[in-house]
PDB file of C-alpha atoms in Angstrom:
ATOM      1  CA  UNK A 235     -13.669   9.237   5.199  1.00 78.00           C
ATOM      2  CA  UNK A 236     -11.896   7.258   2.442  1.00 86.00           C
ATOM      3  CA  UNK A 237     -13.288   3.798   2.145  1.00 93.00           C
ATOM      4  CA  UNK A 238     -11.682   1.485  -0.754  1.00 96.00           C
ATOM      5  CA  UNK A 239     -13.524  -2.101  -1.147  1.00 97.00           C
ATOM      6  CA  UNK A 240     -12.422  -5.334  -2.969  1.00 97.00           C
ATOM      7  CA  UNK A 241     -15.134  -8.059  -2.518  1.00 96.00           C
ATOM      8  CA  UNK A 242     -13.358 -10.917  -4.551  1.00 96.00           C
ATOM      9  CA  UNK A 243     -11.212 -12.384  -1.697  1.00 94.00           C
ATOM     10  CA  UNK A 244     -10.139 -14.877  -4.426  1.00 96.00           C
ATOM     11  CA  UNK A 245      -9.953 -15.486  -8.252  1.00 97.00           C
ATOM     12  CA  UNK A 246      -9.408 -18.095 -10.699  1.00 97.00           C
ATOM     13  CA  UNK A 247      -8.383 -17.673 -14.091  1.00 97.00           C
ATOM     14  CA  UNK A 248      -6.889 -20.151 -16.991  1.00 97.00           C
ATOM     15  CA  UNK A 249      -3.598 -19.143 -18.624  1.00 97.00           C
ATOM     16  CA  UNK A 250      -4.303 -16.827 -21.520  1.00 97.00           C
ATOM     17  CA  UNK A 251      -7.507 -15.891 -20.656  1.00 98.00           C
ATOM     18  CA  UNK A 252      -8.281 -12.271 -19.488  1.00 98.00           C
ATOM     19  CA  UNK A 253      -9.651 -11.388 -15.751  1.00 98.00           C
ATOM     20  CA  UNK A 254     -11.126  -8.682 -14.059  1.00 98.00           C
ATOM     21  CA  UNK A 255     -10.598  -7.869 -10.260  1.00 98.00           C
ATOM     22  CA  UNK A 256     -12.869  -5.551  -8.941  1.00 98.00           C
ATOM     23  CA  UNK A 257     -12.412  -2.195  -6.525  1.00 98.00           C
ATOM     24  CA  UNK A 258     -14.762   0.185  -5.601  1.00 98.00           C
ATOM     25  CA  UNK A 259     -13.936   3.541  -3.441  1.00 97.00           C
ATOM     26  CA  UNK A 260     -15.922   5.791  -1.521  1.00 96.00           C
ATOM     27  CA  UNK A 261     -14.592   9.353  -1.500  1.00 92.00           C
ATOM     28  CA  UNK A 262     -16.246  12.715  -1.183  1.00 90.00           C
ATOM     29  CA  UNK A 263     -13.344  14.365  -2.427  1.00 89.00           C
ATOM     30  CA  UNK A 264     -13.049  15.445  -5.893  1.00 90.00           C
ATOM     31  CA  UNK A 265      -9.638  15.259  -6.518  1.00 88.00           C
ATOM     32  CA  UNK A 266      -8.157  11.470  -6.324  1.00 91.00           C
ATOM     33  CA  UNK A 267      -6.046   9.095  -7.443  1.00 92.00           C
ATOM     34  CA  UNK A 268      -6.626   5.404  -7.864  1.00 95.00           C
ATOM     35  CA  UNK A 269      -3.702   2.730  -7.666  1.00 96.00           C
ATOM     36  CA  UNK A 270      -3.529  -1.161  -7.697  1.00 98.00           C
ATOM     37  CA  UNK A 271      -0.376  -3.002  -6.307  1.00 97.00           C
ATOM     38  CA  UNK A 272       0.675  -6.465  -7.020  1.00 98.00           C
ATOM     39  CA  UNK A 273       2.154  -8.747  -3.806  1.00 97.00           C
ATOM     40  CA  UNK A 274       3.823 -11.991  -5.044  1.00 97.00           C
ATOM     41  CA  UNK A 275       4.223 -14.983  -2.210  1.00 95.00           C
ATOM     42  CA  UNK A 276       7.890 -13.065  -2.090  1.00 94.00           C
ATOM     43  CA  UNK A 277       5.984 -10.088  -0.219  1.00 94.00           C
ATOM     44  CA  UNK A 278       6.836  -7.154  -1.670  1.00 94.00           C
ATOM     45  CA  UNK A 279       4.560  -4.782  -3.420  1.00 96.00           C
ATOM     46  CA  UNK A 280       5.256  -3.238  -6.829  1.00 96.00           C
ATOM     47  CA  UNK A 281       3.119  -0.811  -8.196  1.00 95.00           C
ATOM     48  CA  UNK A 282       1.211  -1.430 -11.369  1.00 97.00           C
ATOM     49  CA  UNK A 283      -0.879   1.220 -12.783  1.00 96.00           C
ATOM     50  CA  UNK A 284      -2.770   4.714 -11.482  1.00 94.00           C
ATOM     51  CA  UNK A 285      -5.840   6.547 -12.534  1.00 95.00           C
ATOM     52  CA  UNK A 286      -6.417   9.826 -11.325  1.00 92.00           C
ATOM     53  CA  UNK A 287     -10.115  10.999 -11.279  1.00 93.00           C
ATOM     54  CA  UNK A 288     -10.264  13.944 -13.412  1.00 92.00           C
ATOM     55  CA  UNK A 289      -8.347  11.465 -16.140  1.00 91.00           C
ATOM     56  CA  UNK A 290     -10.293  11.176 -19.188  1.00 90.00           C
ATOM     57  CA  UNK A 291      -9.508   8.022 -20.536  1.00 94.00           C
ATOM     58  CA  UNK A 292      -8.827   4.590 -18.785  1.00 96.00           C
ATOM     59  CA  UNK A 293      -5.437   3.957 -18.044  1.00 95.00           C
ATOM     60  CA  UNK A 294      -2.969   1.222 -19.409  1.00 96.00           C
ATOM     61  CA  UNK A 295      -0.137  -0.505 -18.585  1.00 96.00           C
ATOM     62  CA  UNK A 296       1.208  -3.623 -20.921  1.00 97.00           C
ATOM     63  CA  UNK A 297      -0.993  -5.814 -20.246  1.00 98.00           C
ATOM     64  CA  UNK A 298      -2.628  -4.331 -17.335  1.00 98.00           C
ATOM     65  CA  UNK A 299      -5.911  -1.800 -18.052  1.00 97.00           C
ATOM     66  CA  UNK A 300      -7.976   0.280 -15.302  1.00 97.00           C
ATOM     67  CA  UNK A 301     -11.677   0.121 -15.920  1.00 97.00           C
ATOM     68  CA  UNK A 302     -12.710   3.395 -14.721  1.00 96.00           C
ATOM     69  CA  UNK A 303     -16.268   4.425 -13.941  1.00 96.00           C
ATOM     70  CA  UNK A 304     -16.456   7.675 -12.003  1.00 95.00           C
ATOM     71  CA  UNK A 305     -20.231   7.686 -11.545  1.00 95.00           C
ATOM     72  CA  UNK A 306     -20.216   4.469  -9.891  1.00 96.00           C
ATOM     73  CA  UNK A 307     -16.877   4.825  -8.109  1.00 96.00           C
ATOM     74  CA  UNK A 308     -15.604   1.582  -9.736  1.00 97.00           C
ATOM     75  CA  UNK A 309     -11.773   1.145 -10.670  1.00 98.00           C
ATOM     76  CA  UNK A 310     -11.718  -2.122 -11.580  1.00 98.00           C
ATOM     77  CA  UNK A 311      -8.459  -4.234 -12.864  1.00 98.00           C
ATOM     78  CA  UNK A 312      -8.570  -5.974 -15.857  1.00 98.00           C
ATOM     79  CA  UNK A 313      -5.460  -8.669 -17.164  1.00 98.00           C
ATOM     80  CA  UNK A 314      -5.279  -9.678 -20.247  1.00 96.00           C
ATOM     81  CA  UNK A 315      -3.476 -12.516 -21.527  1.00 96.00           C
ATOM     82  CA  UNK A 316      -3.280 -14.100 -17.967  1.00 97.00           C
ATOM     83  CA  UNK A 317       0.542 -15.311 -17.082  1.00 97.00           C
ATOM     84  CA  UNK A 318       1.079 -17.821 -14.603  1.00 97.00           C
ATOM     85  CA  UNK A 319       3.428 -15.521 -12.965  1.00 97.00           C
ATOM     86  CA  UNK A 320       0.099 -13.455 -12.304  1.00 98.00           C
ATOM     87  CA  UNK A 321      -0.778 -15.607  -9.438  1.00 98.00           C
ATOM     88  CA  UNK A 322      -0.530 -12.883  -6.778  1.00 98.00           C
ATOM     89  CA  UNK A 323      -2.547 -10.686  -4.029  1.00 97.00           C
ATOM     90  CA  UNK A 324      -3.913  -7.484  -6.091  1.00 98.00           C
ATOM     91  CA  UNK A 325      -4.433  -4.313  -3.669  1.00 97.00           C
ATOM     92  CA  UNK A 326      -6.694  -1.202  -4.580  1.00 98.00           C
ATOM     93  CA  UNK A 327      -5.656   1.959  -2.699  1.00 96.00           C
ATOM     94  CA  UNK A 328      -6.755   5.605  -2.809  1.00 94.00           C
ATOM     95  CA  UNK A 329      -4.901   8.717  -2.419  1.00 91.00           C
ATOM     96  CA  UNK A 330      -7.190  11.931  -2.442  1.00 87.00           C
ATOM     97  CA  UNK A 331      -5.619  15.277  -2.853  1.00 78.00           C
ATOM     98  CA  UNK A 332      -6.454  17.347   0.312  1.00 69.00           C
ATOM     99  CA  UNK A 333      -4.229  19.380   2.149  1.00 67.00           C
ATOM    100  CA  UNK A 334      -4.262  17.221   5.127  1.00 72.00           C
ATOM    101  CA  UNK A 335      -4.237  13.850   3.531  1.00 74.00           C
ATOM    102  CA  UNK A 336       0.161  13.901   3.110  1.00 78.00           C
ATOM    103  CA  UNK A 337      -0.396  11.171   0.599  1.00 79.00           C
ATOM    104  CA  UNK A 338      -1.749   8.580   2.399  1.00 87.00           C
ATOM    105  CA  UNK A 339      -2.817   5.833   0.461  1.00 91.00           C
ATOM    106  CA  UNK A 340      -5.834   3.736   1.735  1.00 94.00           C
ATOM    107  CA  UNK A 341      -6.481  -0.069   0.776  1.00 96.00           C
ATOM    108  CA  UNK A 342      -8.659  -2.522   0.181  1.00 96.00           C
ATOM    109  CA  UNK A 343      -8.635  -6.009   1.265  1.00 96.00           C
ATOM    110  CA  UNK A 344      -7.132  -8.021  -1.497  1.00 96.00           C
ATOM    111  CA  UNK A 345      -8.057 -10.059  -4.138  1.00 97.00           C
ATOM    112  CA  UNK A 346      -5.798 -13.209  -4.401  1.00 97.00           C
ATOM    113  CA  UNK A 347      -5.632 -14.217  -8.062  1.00 98.00           C
ATOM    114  CA  UNK A 348      -4.395 -17.736  -9.156  1.00 98.00           C
ATOM    115  CA  UNK A 349      -3.529 -18.435 -12.941  1.00 98.00           C
ATOM    116  CA  UNK A 350      -4.163 -22.282 -13.719  1.00 96.00           C
ATOM    117  CA  UNK A 351      -1.984 -23.537 -16.633  1.00 94.00           C
TER     118      UNK A 351
ATOM    119  CA  UNK B  33      19.396   2.776  -6.198  1.00 62.00           C
ATOM    120  CA  UNK B  34      18.256   0.580  -2.997  1.00 76.00           C
ATOM    121  CA  UNK B  35      14.803   2.434  -2.389  1.00 94.00           C
ATOM    122  CA  UNK B  36      13.699   1.814   0.777  1.00 96.00           C
ATOM    123  CA  UNK B  37      15.130  -0.606   2.758  1.00 96.00           C
ATOM    124  CA  UNK B  38      14.107  -2.156   5.962  1.00 97.00           C
ATOM    125  CA  UNK B  39      15.472  -4.366   9.113  1.00 96.00           C
ATOM    126  CA  UNK B  40      15.099  -6.655  10.199  1.00 96.00           C
ATOM    127  CA  UNK B  41      13.300  -9.167   7.272  1.00 96.00           C
ATOM    128  CA  UNK B  42      12.122 -11.260  10.619  1.00 96.00           C
ATOM    129  CA  UNK B  43      11.747 -11.119  14.022  1.00 96.00           C
ATOM    130  CA  UNK B  44      10.045 -13.455  17.008  1.00 97.00           C
ATOM    131  CA  UNK B  45       9.317 -11.548  20.058  1.00 96.00           C
ATOM    132  CA  UNK B  46       7.959 -12.468  23.752  1.00 97.00           C
ATOM    133  CA  UNK B  47       5.197 -10.882  24.626  1.00 97.00           C
ATOM    134  CA  UNK B  48       6.658  -7.877  26.611  1.00 97.00           C
ATOM    135  CA  UNK B  49       9.959  -7.764  24.590  1.00 97.00           C
ATOM    136  CA  UNK B  50      10.638  -4.407  22.949  1.00 96.00           C
ATOM    137  CA  UNK B  51      12.250  -3.743  19.563  1.00 96.00           C
ATOM    138  CA  UNK B  52      12.432  -1.165  16.654  1.00 97.00           C
ATOM    139  CA  UNK B  53      12.038  -1.269  13.229  1.00 97.00           C
ATOM    140  CA  UNK B  54      14.177   0.971  10.696  1.00 97.00           C
ATOM    141  CA  UNK B  55      13.443   1.765   7.638  1.00 98.00           C
ATOM    142  CA  UNK B  56      15.648   3.779   5.379  1.00 97.00           C
ATOM    143  CA  UNK B  57      15.189   5.355   1.992  1.00 97.00           C
ATOM    144  CA  UNK B  58      17.883   7.185  -0.660  1.00 95.00           C
ATOM    145  CA  UNK B  59      15.187   8.648  -2.843  1.00 92.00           C
ATOM    146  CA  UNK B  60      15.228  12.236  -0.959  1.00 91.00           C
ATOM    147  CA  UNK B  61      11.333  11.502  -0.075  1.00 91.00           C
ATOM    148  CA  UNK B  62       9.702  13.509   2.261  1.00 91.00           C
ATOM    149  CA  UNK B  63       7.014  11.703   2.918  1.00 92.00           C
ATOM    150  CA  UNK B  64       7.417   8.030   4.895  1.00 95.00           C
ATOM    151  CA  UNK B  65       4.589   6.175   6.295  1.00 96.00           C
ATOM    152  CA  UNK B  66       4.551   2.404   8.540  1.00 98.00           C
ATOM    153  CA  UNK B  67       1.862   0.029   7.460  1.00 98.00           C
ATOM    154  CA  UNK B  68       0.883  -3.366   9.076  1.00 98.00           C
ATOM    155  CA  UNK B  69      -0.604  -6.113   6.566  1.00 97.00           C
ATOM    156  CA  UNK B  70      -3.323  -8.506   8.302  1.00 95.00           C
ATOM    157  CA  UNK B  71      -4.619 -11.136   6.527  1.00 89.00           C
ATOM    158  CA  UNK B  72      -8.132  -9.801   5.261  1.00 86.00           C
ATOM    159  CA  UNK B  73      -7.689  -6.479   6.344  1.00 88.00           C
ATOM    160  CA  UNK B  74      -5.467  -5.280   3.966  1.00 92.00           C
ATOM    161  CA  UNK B  75      -2.712  -2.503   4.717  1.00 96.00           C
ATOM    162  CA  UNK B  76      -3.235  -0.222   7.688  1.00 96.00           C
ATOM    163  CA  UNK B  77      -1.574   2.821   8.289  1.00 96.00           C
ATOM    164  CA  UNK B  78      -0.085   2.982  11.811  1.00 97.00           C
ATOM    165  CA  UNK B  79       1.761   6.085  11.684  1.00 97.00           C
ATOM    166  CA  UNK B  80       3.496   8.493   9.198  1.00 95.00           C
ATOM    167  CA  UNK B  81       5.849  11.417   8.804  1.00 95.00           C
ATOM    168  CA  UNK B  82       5.561  14.638   6.588  1.00 91.00           C
ATOM    169  CA  UNK B  83       9.421  15.520   7.167  1.00 91.00           C
ATOM    170  CA  UNK B  84      12.241  15.285   9.810  1.00 94.00           C
ATOM    171  CA  UNK B  85      11.269  15.895  12.711  1.00 94.00           C
ATOM    172  CA  UNK B  86       7.526  15.465  12.240  1.00 93.00           C
ATOM    173  CA  UNK B  87       5.416  12.386  13.011  1.00 95.00           C
ATOM    174  CA  UNK B  88       1.308  12.145  13.065  1.00 94.00           C
ATOM    175  CA  UNK B  89      -1.318   9.111  13.841  1.00 95.00           C
ATOM    176  CA  UNK B  90      -2.764   6.838  11.523  1.00 94.00           C
ATOM    177  CA  UNK B  91      -5.576   4.462  11.411  1.00 93.00           C
ATOM    178  CA  UNK B  92      -4.148   1.885  14.051  1.00 96.00           C
ATOM    179  CA  UNK B  93      -1.396   4.077  16.146  1.00 97.00           C
ATOM    180  CA  UNK B  94      -1.834   2.253  19.446  1.00 96.00           C
ATOM    181  CA  UNK B  95       1.171   0.454  20.978  1.00 96.00           C
ATOM    182  CA  UNK B  96       3.982   1.557  18.438  1.00 97.00           C
ATOM    183  CA  UNK B  97       5.990   4.833  18.899  1.00 97.00           C
ATOM    184  CA  UNK B  98       7.475   6.396  15.417  1.00 97.00           C
ATOM    185  CA  UNK B  99      10.744   8.226  14.945  1.00 97.00           C
ATOM    186  CA  UNK B 100      12.289  10.717  12.170  1.00 97.00           C
ATOM    187  CA  UNK B 101      15.060  12.327  12.990  1.00 95.00           C
ATOM    188  CA  UNK B 102      16.834  12.227   9.982  1.00 96.00           C
ATOM    189  CA  UNK B 103      15.154  12.803   6.714  1.00 95.00           C
ATOM    190  CA  UNK B 104      16.315   9.585   5.079  1.00 97.00           C
ATOM    191  CA  UNK B 105      15.176   6.683   8.249  1.00 97.00           C
ATOM    192  CA  UNK B 106      11.733   6.203   9.752  1.00 98.00           C
ATOM    193  CA  UNK B 107      11.755   4.244  12.499  1.00 98.00           C
ATOM    194  CA  UNK B 108       9.169   2.234  14.493  1.00 98.00           C
ATOM    195  CA  UNK B 109       9.114   0.869  18.036  1.00 97.00           C
ATOM    196  CA  UNK B 110       7.042  -1.533  19.883  1.00 96.00           C
ATOM    197  CA  UNK B 111       7.627  -0.665  23.482  1.00 92.00           C
ATOM    198  CA  UNK B 112       5.703  -3.690  25.108  1.00 96.00           C
ATOM    199  CA  UNK B 113       5.088  -6.434  22.348  1.00 96.00           C
ATOM    200  CA  UNK B 114       1.677  -7.519  22.368  1.00 97.00           C
ATOM    201  CA  UNK B 115       0.725 -11.311  20.084  1.00 97.00           C
ATOM    202  CA  UNK B 116      -1.930  -8.645  18.487  1.00 97.00           C
ATOM    203  CA  UNK B 117       0.989  -7.066  16.919  1.00 97.00           C
ATOM    204  CA  UNK B 118       1.942  -9.822  14.990  1.00 97.00           C
ATOM    205  CA  UNK B 119       1.605  -8.993  11.255  1.00 97.00           C
ATOM    206  CA  UNK B 120       3.897  -7.911   8.284  1.00 97.00           C
ATOM    207  CA  UNK B 121       4.825  -4.492   8.757  1.00 98.00           C
ATOM    208  CA  UNK B 122       5.489  -2.109   5.661  1.00 98.00           C
ATOM    209  CA  UNK B 123       7.070   0.677   4.955  1.00 98.00           C
ATOM    210  CA  UNK B 124       6.689   3.309   2.301  1.00 96.00           C
ATOM    211  CA  UNK B 125       7.665   6.559   1.132  1.00 94.00           C
ATOM    212  CA  UNK B 126       6.790   9.525  -1.445  1.00 90.00           C
ATOM    213  CA  UNK B 127       7.571  13.035  -2.423  1.00 84.00           C
ATOM    214  CA  UNK B 128       5.322  15.342  -1.160  1.00 76.00           C
ATOM    215  CA  UNK B 129       3.152  16.391  -3.958  1.00 64.00           C
ATOM    216  CA  UNK B 130       1.114  19.751  -2.958  1.00 60.00           C
ATOM    217  CA  UNK B 131      -1.927  19.168  -4.584  1.00 50.00           C
ATOM    218  CA  UNK B 132      -0.246  15.935  -7.300  1.00 56.00           C
ATOM    219  CA  UNK B 133      -1.701  12.776  -6.265  1.00 66.00           C
ATOM    220  CA  UNK B 134      -0.340  10.592  -9.270  1.00 76.00           C
ATOM    221  CA  UNK B 135       2.815   9.802  -7.322  1.00 79.00           C
ATOM    222  CA  UNK B 136       2.768   5.968  -5.946  1.00 86.00           C
ATOM    223  CA  UNK B 137       4.529   4.959  -2.470  1.00 90.00           C
ATOM    224  CA  UNK B 138       7.633   2.971  -3.010  1.00 93.00           C
ATOM    225  CA  UNK B 139       7.285   0.132  -0.392  1.00 96.00           C
ATOM    226  CA  UNK B 140      10.432  -1.841   1.553  1.00 96.00           C
ATOM    227  CA  UNK B 141      10.164  -5.538   1.393  1.00 95.00           C
ATOM    228  CA  UNK B 142       8.172  -5.452   4.422  1.00 96.00           C
ATOM    229  CA  UNK B 143       9.258  -7.314   8.759  1.00 97.00           C
ATOM    230  CA  UNK B 144       7.358 -10.321   9.868  1.00 96.00           C
ATOM    231  CA  UNK B 145       7.079  -9.874  13.071  1.00 97.00           C
ATOM    232  CA  UNK B 146       5.720 -12.714  15.741  1.00 97.00           C
ATOM    233  CA  UNK B 147       5.059 -12.113  19.032  1.00 97.00           C
ATOM    234  CA  UNK B 148       4.512 -14.776  21.171  1.00 96.00           C
TER     235      UNK B 148
END
């Protein structure tokens, strides 16, 4: 079975600073994808960034980057130059490629990020 | 392009009442999912469907039923609501990937259900 662990229930960061949100995962499947979603107070789920298990380079999307350490089974999200609008809940999730997985996402518990002005 | 639409957005039920949540997607996605979100537990999969006429159980299926009579719609039913089913419910959809797993799930905006 797959498992995602986010050990930081809450994080605080000063505006314009960088912040790292931790995510560790566990799977025996060699082919998988890791995703980060943002959930602002309005409640919708916003896809941020994706990393495949065979990707050689860390994924980046604007101010978001994914620090992928395969041997450690970690996929930390780095947000550079934090903005007040980054205050939200962040979820790490995993999807395996196995034939019976049917694309199901397994989620971590989430981390609430608060950006201070 | 509406994406994934959930109705209703909010609902209050009394214990024992029944209701159906509707999810509609206009992206021609094969796969559809129902998740529930509870504080400190992330999102947990209730049921899912890999195509019209098919459904399967997820991690927390008890107390829920689903149907996918049309490809674009996925219904979640509560036959006899219980306070433990107070939660936020999300529907999501994606393409079938047959070995490709980099396609993100597209989520609806959620339904906040309170059972008293």
